Coordinates of C-alpha atoms in Angstrom, one line a residue:
Chain A
M1357 CA 50.2 -49.4 47.5
T1358 CA 49.5 -46.5 45.2
D1359 CA 49.7 -43.0 46.7
H1360 CA 47.8 -41.1 44.0
D1361 CA 50.2 -38.3 44.3
S1362 CA 50.4 -36.1 41.2
A1363 CA 53.8 -34.5 41.9
K1364 CA 55.4 -37.9 42.4
I1365 CA 54.1 -39.2 39.0
Q1366 CA 55.3 -36.1 37.3
H1367 CA 58.8 -36.7 38.7
I1368 CA 58.7 -40.3 37.6
H1369 CA 57.7 -39.2 34.1
E1370 CA 60.8 -36.9 34.0
E1371 CA 63.0 -39.9 35.0
L1372 CA 61.4 -42.1 32.4
H1373 CA 61.9 -39.3 29.8
S1374 CA 65.6 -39.2 30.6
H1375 CA 66.3 -42.9 30.8
L1376 CA 64.0 -44.8 28.4
P1377 CA 65.3 -45.5 24.9
S1378 CA 63.6 -43.1 22.5
E1379 CA 62.5 -45.8 20.1
P1380 CA 58.9 -46.9 21.2
A1381 CA 59.4 -50.4 19.8
L1382 CA 62.4 -50.9 22.2
R1383 CA 60.5 -49.5 25.2
A1384 CA 57.6 -51.8 24.4
K1385 CA 59.9 -54.9 24.2
A1386 CA 61.5 -54.0 27.5
L1387 CA 58.3 -53.5 29.3
E1388 CA 56.8 -56.8 28.0
S1389 CA 59.9 -58.8 28.9
L1390 CA 59.8 -57.3 32.4
L1391 CA 56.1 -58.0 33.0
V1392 CA 56.4 -61.5 31.8
E1393 CA 59.4 -62.2 34.0
K1394 CA 57.6 -60.8 37.0
G1395 CA 54.5 -62.9 36.3
L1396 CA 52.3 -59.9 35.7
V1397 CA 51.4 -60.8 32.2
D1398 CA 50.9 -64.0 30.1
P1399 CA 52.2 -63.2 26.6
T1400 CA 49.7 -65.4 25.0
A1401 CA 46.9 -63.2 26.5
V1402 CA 48.6 -60.2 24.8
D1403 CA 48.5 -62.2 21.5
A1404 CA 44.8 -62.9 22.1
W1405 CA 43.9 -59.2 22.6
V1406 CA 45.9 -58.2 19.5
E1407 CA 44.2 -60.8 17.4
L1408 CA 40.7 -59.9 18.7
Y1409 CA 41.2 -56.2 17.8
S1410 CA 43.0 -56.8 14.5
E1411 CA 40.4 -59.3 13.2
E1412 CA 37.1 -59.1 15.1
I1413 CA 36.4 -56.1 17.2
G1414 CA 36.3 -53.3 14.6
P1415 CA 33.8 -51.1 12.6
K1416 CA 32.1 -54.1 11.1
R1417 CA 30.3 -54.5 14.4
G1418 CA 29.0 -51.0 14.4
A1419 CA 28.0 -51.3 10.8
R1420 CA 26.0 -54.5 11.7
V1421 CA 24.1 -52.6 14.4
V1422 CA 23.3 -49.7 12.0
A1423 CA 22.1 -52.0 9.3
H1424 CA 19.9 -53.9 11.8
A1425 CA 18.5 -50.6 13.1
W1426 CA 17.6 -49.5 9.6
S1427 CA 15.9 -52.8 8.9
D1428 CA 14.0 -53.3 12.2
P1429 CA 12.2 -50.2 13.6
A1430 CA 11.6 -52.0 17.0
F1431 CA 15.3 -52.7 17.4
K1432 CA 16.1 -49.1 16.4
A1433 CA 13.8 -47.8 19.1
R1434 CA 15.5 -50.1 21.7
L1435 CA 18.9 -49.0 20.4
L1436 CA 18.1 -45.3 20.9
E1437 CA 16.6 -46.0 24.2
D1438 CA 19.4 -48.1 25.7
G1439 CA 22.4 -48.8 23.4
T1440 CA 24.2 -51.1 25.8
Q1441 CA 21.2 -53.4 26.1
A1442 CA 20.5 -53.4 22.4
I1443 CA 24.0 -54.4 21.3
A1444 CA 24.0 -57.2 23.8
E1445 CA 21.0 -58.7 22.0
L1446 CA 23.4 -59.1 19.1
G1447 CA 26.2 -60.5 21.3
L1448 CA 28.3 -57.4 20.7
E1449 CA 28.8 -56.3 24.3
G1450 CA 32.3 -55.4 25.3
Y1451 CA 34.9 -52.8 26.4
G1452 CA 33.8 -49.3 25.6
G1453 CA 30.2 -50.3 25.3
G1454 CA 29.1 -50.2 28.9
H1455 CA 27.2 -47.0 28.6
L1456 CA 26.5 -46.7 24.9
K1457 CA 24.4 -43.7 23.6
V1458 CA 23.3 -43.8 20.0
I1459 CA 22.5 -40.5 18.4
E1460 CA 20.6 -40.2 15.2
N1461 CA 21.3 -38.1 12.1
S1462 CA 18.4 -36.5 10.2
D1463 CA 17.9 -34.1 7.4
Q1464 CA 18.1 -31.3 9.9
V1465 CA 20.8 -32.6 12.3
H1466 CA 24.4 -33.9 11.9
N1467 CA 26.1 -35.4 14.9
V1468 CA 29.9 -35.8 15.4
V1469 CA 31.8 -37.3 18.3
V1470 CA 35.1 -36.2 19.9
C1471 CA 37.0 -36.6 23.2
T1472 CA 38.7 -33.3 24.0
L1473 CA 40.3 -34.6 27.2
C1474 CA 41.8 -38.0 26.0
S1475 CA 40.5 -40.5 23.4
C1476 CA 37.2 -42.0 24.6
Y1477 CA 35.7 -44.0 21.7
P1478 CA 32.9 -46.7 21.4
I1479 CA 35.5 -49.5 21.1
A1480 CA 32.9 -52.3 21.3
M1481 CA 31.4 -50.9 18.1
L1482 CA 34.3 -49.4 16.2
G1483 CA 37.4 -51.1 17.5
I1484 CA 40.6 -49.2 18.0
P1485 CA 40.3 -45.5 17.2
P1486 CA 42.2 -44.1 14.2
N1487 CA 45.2 -41.8 15.0
W1488 CA 43.4 -38.7 13.8
Y1489 CA 40.7 -39.2 16.4
K1490 CA 43.4 -39.0 19.1
S1491 CA 45.3 -36.1 17.4
A1492 CA 45.6 -32.6 19.0
A1493 CA 44.1 -31.1 15.8
Y1494 CA 40.9 -33.1 15.9
R1495 CA 40.5 -32.9 19.7
S1496 CA 41.0 -29.1 19.8
R1497 CA 39.1 -28.0 16.7
T1498 CA 36.0 -30.2 16.6
V1499 CA 34.3 -28.4 19.4
R1500 CA 35.2 -25.0 18.1
E1501 CA 35.0 -25.2 14.3
P1502 CA 33.2 -28.5 13.6
R1503 CA 32.1 -27.4 10.1
V1504 CA 35.7 -26.7 9.0
V1505 CA 36.9 -30.0 10.4
L1506 CA 34.1 -31.9 8.7
A1507 CA 35.0 -30.2 5.4
E1508 CA 38.5 -31.6 5.8
F1509 CA 36.8 -35.0 5.8
G1510 CA 34.9 -34.1 2.6
V1511 CA 31.6 -33.4 4.5
Q1512 CA 30.0 -30.1 3.3
L1513 CA 27.0 -29.1 5.4
A1514 CA 24.4 -26.6 4.4
D1515 CA 24.0 -23.8 7.0
E1516 CA 20.5 -24.9 7.9
I1517 CA 21.7 -28.2 9.2
E1518 CA 22.5 -28.1 12.9
V1519 CA 25.8 -29.7 14.0
R1520 CA 25.7 -31.4 17.4
V1521 CA 29.2 -32.1 18.8
W1522 CA 29.4 -34.8 21.6
D1523 CA 32.5 -34.3 23.8
S1524 CA 32.9 -37.7 25.5
T1525 CA 33.8 -36.5 29.0
S1526 CA 32.3 -39.4 31.1
E1527 CA 32.2 -43.2 30.6
L1528 CA 29.2 -42.7 28.2
R1529 CA 30.3 -43.6 24.7
Y1530 CA 28.6 -42.0 21.6
L1531 CA 27.8 -43.7 18.3
V1532 CA 26.3 -41.9 15.4
L1533 CA 23.4 -43.6 13.6
P1534 CA 23.8 -42.4 10.0
Q1535 CA 20.9 -41.9 7.6
R1536 CA 19.9 -44.8 5.4
P1537 CA 20.5 -43.8 1.7
D1538 CA 17.5 -43.7 -0.6
G1539 CA 17.1 -46.6 -3.1
T1540 CA 18.1 -49.3 -0.6
D1541 CA 14.6 -50.5 0.4
S1542 CA 15.1 -53.9 -1.0
W1543 CA 18.6 -54.4 0.4
S1544 CA 19.5 -57.2 2.8
E1545 CA 21.0 -56.3 6.2
E1546 CA 24.3 -57.7 5.0
R1547 CA 24.4 -55.5 2.0
L1548 CA 23.3 -52.4 4.0
A1549 CA 26.1 -53.1 6.5
S1550 CA 28.7 -53.1 3.7
I1551 CA 28.1 -49.4 2.9
V1552 CA 28.3 -48.1 6.5
T1553 CA 31.7 -46.5 6.9
R1554 CA 33.5 -46.2 10.2
N1555 CA 33.6 -42.4 9.8
S1556 CA 29.9 -42.2 9.4
M1557 CA 29.5 -43.7 12.9
I1558 CA 31.9 -41.1 14.3
G1559 CA 30.3 -38.3 12.3
T1560 CA 33.1 -37.4 10.0
D1561 CA 31.2 -38.9 7.1
R1562 CA 27.5 -38.3 6.3
D1563 CA 26.1 -39.3 2.9
L1564 CA 26.7 -43.0 2.4
S1565 CA 27.4 -44.2 -1.1
T1566 CA 25.4 -47.0 -2.6
D1567 CA 27.8 -47.5 -5.6
G1568 CA 30.2 -49.8 -3.8
Chain B
M841 CA 44.6 -30.0 36.2
D842 CA 45.3 -27.3 33.6
G843 CA 47.5 -29.7 31.5
P844 CA 48.3 -30.1 27.8
H845 CA 45.6 -32.7 27.6
D846 CA 42.7 -30.1 27.9
L847 CA 42.6 -29.4 24.2
G848 CA 39.1 -28.4 23.5
G849 CA 39.0 -25.0 21.6
R850 CA 42.9 -24.6 21.6
Q851 CA 44.1 -23.1 18.3
G852 CA 47.0 -23.6 16.0
F853 CA 47.1 -27.4 15.6
G854 CA 46.6 -27.3 11.9
A855 CA 44.6 -29.6 9.6
V856 CA 43.4 -33.0 10.7
E857 CA 45.4 -35.8 8.9
T858 CA 42.4 -37.6 7.5
E859 CA 44.2 -40.0 5.2
E860 CA 45.1 -43.1 7.3
K861 CA 45.0 -46.8 6.5
E862 CA 42.0 -48.3 8.3
E863 CA 43.7 -50.9 10.5
A864 CA 43.7 -51.5 14.2
F865 CA 47.5 -51.0 14.7
H866 CA 49.9 -49.3 12.4
A867 CA 53.0 -51.0 13.9
L868 CA 53.7 -54.3 15.8
W869 CA 54.7 -52.5 18.9
E870 CA 51.4 -50.6 19.1
G871 CA 49.5 -53.8 19.3
R872 CA 51.9 -55.2 21.9
V873 CA 51.4 -52.1 24.1
Y874 CA 47.6 -52.2 23.7
G875 CA 47.5 -56.0 24.5
L876 CA 49.9 -55.6 27.4
V877 CA 47.7 -53.0 29.0
R878 CA 44.6 -55.1 28.6
A879 CA 46.3 -58.3 29.7
M880 CA 48.4 -57.2 32.7
T881 CA 47.6 -57.7 36.3
R882 CA 46.8 -54.4 38.0
A883 CA 47.3 -53.1 41.4
D884 CA 43.8 -53.2 43.1
D885 CA 43.9 -49.5 43.8
W886 CA 44.3 -48.4 40.2
S887 CA 41.3 -46.9 38.4
I888 CA 40.6 -45.7 34.9
D889 CA 40.7 -42.2 36.4
W890 CA 44.1 -42.6 38.0
F891 CA 45.4 -43.9 34.6
R892 CA 43.9 -40.8 32.8
H893 CA 45.4 -38.5 35.4
C894 CA 48.8 -40.1 35.1
R895 CA 48.7 -39.7 31.4
E896 CA 47.9 -36.0 31.8
L897 CA 51.0 -35.6 34.0
I898 CA 53.3 -36.5 31.1
A899 CA 55.5 -33.4 30.3
P900 CA 53.6 -31.1 27.9
L901 CA 56.1 -31.5 25.0
D902 CA 56.0 -35.3 25.2
Y903 CA 52.2 -35.3 25.6
L904 CA 51.9 -33.3 22.3
T905 CA 54.6 -35.1 20.3
R906 CA 55.2 -38.7 21.5
P907 CA 53.1 -41.4 19.7
Y908 CA 49.8 -42.4 21.4
Y909 CA 50.6 -45.9 22.6
D910 CA 54.1 -44.7 23.6
Q911 CA 52.3 -42.4 26.0
W912 CA 50.3 -45.3 27.3
L913 CA 53.4 -47.2 27.8
Q914 CA 55.1 -44.4 29.8
T915 CA 52.0 -43.9 31.8
Y916 CA 51.8 -47.5 32.9
A917 CA 55.5 -47.6 33.6
A918 CA 55.1 -44.6 35.9
M919 CA 52.1 -46.3 37.6
L920 CA 54.1 -49.5 38.1
I921 CA 57.0 -47.6 39.7
N922 CA 54.7 -45.5 41.8
S923 CA 52.9 -48.5 43.1
G924 CA 56.1 -50.4 43.9
L925 CA 55.5 -53.1 41.3
A926 CA 58.7 -52.3 39.4
S927 CA 61.7 -50.1 39.7
L928 CA 63.0 -47.5 37.2
D929 CA 66.0 -49.7 36.5
E930 CA 63.8 -52.7 35.7
I931 CA 61.6 -50.7 33.3
V932 CA 64.7 -49.4 31.5
S933 CA 66.5 -52.7 31.3
G934 CA 63.5 -55.0 30.8
K935 CA 65.0 -57.3 33.4
A936 CA 63.7 -58.0 36.9
S937 CA 66.1 -57.4 39.8
T938 CA 63.5 -57.4 42.6
A939 CA 61.1 -60.0 43.8
A940 CA 57.9 -60.4 41.9
P941 CA 54.9 -58.7 43.6
E942 CA 52.4 -61.0 45.2
L943 CA 49.4 -60.6 43.0
P944 CA 46.9 -63.0 41.4
A945 CA 48.0 -64.9 38.3
P946 CA 47.6 -62.9 35.1
M947 CA 44.7 -63.5 32.7
T948 CA 45.1 -66.3 30.2
S949 CA 44.4 -66.3 26.4
E950 CA 41.3 -68.5 27.0
Y951 CA 39.9 -65.9 29.4
V952 CA 40.5 -63.1 26.9
R953 CA 38.6 -65.1 24.2
E954 CA 35.8 -66.4 26.2
T955 CA 35.1 -63.8 28.9
G956 CA 37.4 -60.7 28.8
R957 CA 36.2 -59.6 25.4
R958 CA 32.7 -59.2 26.6
I959 CA 33.5 -57.2 29.8
A960 CA 32.6 -53.5 29.8
L961 CA 33.5 -50.9 32.3
N962 CA 30.5 -49.9 34.4
S963 CA 30.7 -46.5 36.1
E964 CA 27.1 -46.4 37.2
R965 CA 26.3 -47.0 40.8
E966 CA 23.1 -47.8 42.7
A967 CA 22.2 -44.7 44.7
D968 CA 19.1 -43.0 46.0
T969 CA 20.6 -39.5 45.4
P970 CA 17.8 -37.6 43.7
P971 CA 19.2 -35.6 40.8
R972 CA 19.2 -31.9 41.5
F973 CA 18.6 -30.9 37.9
G974 CA 16.3 -32.2 35.1
P975 CA 16.1 -31.9 31.3
G976 CA 15.5 -28.3 30.2
D977 CA 17.1 -26.7 33.3
R978 CA 19.6 -24.0 32.7
V979 CA 22.9 -24.5 34.4
R980 CA 26.3 -22.9 34.7
A981 CA 29.6 -24.9 34.8
N982 CA 32.0 -24.1 37.7
M983 CA 34.5 -21.3 37.0
M984 CA 37.2 -22.9 39.1
G985 CA 39.2 -25.8 37.7
S986 CA 40.9 -28.4 39.9
P987 CA 44.5 -28.9 40.8
G988 CA 44.1 -32.7 40.4
H989 CA 42.1 -34.8 37.9
T990 CA 38.8 -33.5 36.5
R991 CA 36.6 -34.1 33.5
L992 CA 35.4 -30.6 33.4
P993 CA 37.1 -29.2 30.2
G994 CA 38.5 -25.7 30.5
Y995 CA 36.5 -24.4 27.5
L996 CA 33.2 -25.0 29.4
R997 CA 34.1 -23.4 32.7
G998 CA 31.8 -20.6 33.7
R999 CA 29.6 -21.2 30.6
C1000 CA 25.9 -21.6 30.6
G1001 CA 24.0 -24.5 29.0
V1002 CA 20.8 -26.5 29.2
V1003 CA 20.5 -30.0 30.7
E1004 CA 19.7 -32.5 27.9
A1005 CA 19.4 -35.6 30.0
F1006 CA 20.1 -37.1 33.4
R1007 CA 22.3 -40.2 33.0
G1008 CA 22.1 -41.9 36.3
V1009 CA 24.6 -41.8 39.3
H1010 CA 28.2 -42.3 38.1
V1011 CA 31.6 -42.6 39.7
L1012 CA 33.1 -39.1 40.0
P1013 CA 36.6 -39.0 38.3
D1014 CA 37.8 -36.1 40.4
V1015 CA 37.6 -38.2 43.5
S1016 CA 38.2 -41.7 42.1
A1017 CA 41.6 -40.6 40.6
H1018 CA 43.0 -39.7 44.0
S1019 CA 41.2 -41.9 46.6
A1020 CA 38.3 -44.1 47.2
E1021 CA 35.3 -44.0 44.9
Q1022 CA 32.4 -41.6 45.2
A1023 CA 29.4 -41.3 42.9
E1024 CA 27.2 -38.4 41.8
P1025 CA 24.4 -37.7 39.4
L1026 CA 25.7 -37.3 35.8
Y1027 CA 24.0 -35.1 33.2
T1028 CA 24.5 -34.4 29.5
V1029 CA 24.5 -30.6 29.1
G1030 CA 24.1 -28.8 25.7
F1031 CA 25.9 -25.5 25.1
E1032 CA 25.3 -23.1 22.2
A1033 CA 28.4 -22.6 20.1
A1034 CA 27.9 -18.8 20.4
E1035 CA 28.1 -19.1 24.2
L1036 CA 31.6 -20.6 23.9
W1037 CA 33.3 -19.0 20.9
P1038 CA 33.6 -15.4 19.9
E1039 CA 33.6 -16.2 16.2
A1040 CA 30.5 -18.5 16.4
G1041 CA 27.8 -15.9 16.2
G1042 CA 24.9 -17.0 14.1
R1043 CA 25.9 -20.6 13.9
R1044 CA 23.2 -23.0 15.1
D1045 CA 25.6 -25.6 16.4
R1046 CA 25.6 -27.1 19.9
I1047 CA 28.3 -28.8 21.9
F1048 CA 27.2 -31.5 24.4
A1049 CA 29.3 -32.7 27.3
D1050 CA 28.7 -35.0 30.2
M1051 CA 29.0 -33.3 33.6
W1052 CA 28.7 -34.4 37.1
E1053 CA 26.4 -32.6 39.5
S1054 CA 29.2 -30.9 41.5
Y1055 CA 30.5 -29.3 38.2
L1056 CA 27.2 -27.4 37.9
E1057 CA 25.1 -24.7 39.6
G1058 CA 21.6 -23.5 38.6
A1059 CA 21.6 -20.5 36.2

C-alpha cells in the first residue's frame, strides 16, 4: 500500500542520497538486479523497450506525419482537429500520443514547446527527449525569453512574428507543424520527411533546408 | 509544492546547451533505467501524478544537478520503499533479503513489441460536468499554490489570461497524486507575455498552459 505522504518520500530521498553509490551506472545495475530477483521485471522486456526507442520510436515518425500533412490537405485537417486519431491512421499511436495537439507555424506565427514543471514531450512522435529539453536552462527561460532561447538554436525571428510558447502542464502533448519550404512541390513524401528536423517539431528550428 | 521543479521564469541558468548528439540514450545505463521503468510491475495505487510528485520531492540540489535518468531511478527507488515493495538495504545492495511481493508477472518482451508500444496514457474521463468557461473567456489563475502536487506553475499564479480551448474532462493531478482519482474540465489558457514579465513590454508573444477548472476563476 502506498500512503502518498510527501514528508515520508522526502525522508526516503534523504536516505537514498546518503546510501546509494554516486555513480548512476552502479545504481542502475543494483536496481535492475533487485527487480529481476524479486520477479518485478523481465530483463528481456527492458531490452525490448531500449531497442524500440533506440531504433524505431524517434523523430522519423514525427517527420513522416509532417510530410504526410504537407502532401494531403484532408489529412492535415484531421491532424489539426484530432492529432491522436490522425497518427493512429498511420499506425503511429503510442506512449505520449494519447492527447496529441498539433500546432501550425505560419508566416506570422512561430510555435515552441516546453514543459516547465518536468519533461512532458510527444514521445510517440519524437522518441526520447534530448537533454537540453529537460534542462533547467530551457525549462526556465523558454516561457520568459523565448526569442533569446530560439536565437541560441540559430532561429532569428523578426519582431512582427508572434511567438506562441506551449507549456505542457497536462497530459496533452504538443507537436509543431513546421512550414513546408518553397520549391518542394514535386517532392515525394519520403523526400519531404527527410528534411523535417526534430527541433522543427519542438519549435527550436524554423526554416527547413532543402539542400540536404 | 513550491519545489525546485517549478522552473518557469526562474533566472540565472545560463545558455541552453544546444549541441547534443541526436540519439535516444547517451549511455547504456540511461537506456536500462528508461526500460526498467517502462517494463516493471507497478503497485496498483501508483499514478503518473504520484511519480511526478515523488520526483519533485528530491532535495533541491540533487534535483538541479543529478542526471535526469538518475533522478527517475531515485524516484522509483523511493516509491518502491514507500509502497513496501523493497527495502532501503535491498535497493542499495541490489540483492533481495525479503520475500517477493505478490504481484502479477512482469510484462514480457513479446508484449512490449506487440502491444505495449501502442499504449498511450489516457487522462480523459467520461463526465457530464459542463465546462464553466468557454473560448474567449477572461480568467485569472489562483493566487494560492498547493502544499502537495499541482500542475499550476508558480509563474502563472494570480495572472489573467484568455481561454483558448476547452479540452474535455481530465484527471486532476492535484488529487490523483495523493488519493483516488477525480476529474475536472481542462482548458488551454493563453497569457500575454507582458502580463507575466516586467521586461516583456511591447512583445507580442503569448504563453499557453493547460489548466484545470479549479485553478481558475472568472476575471
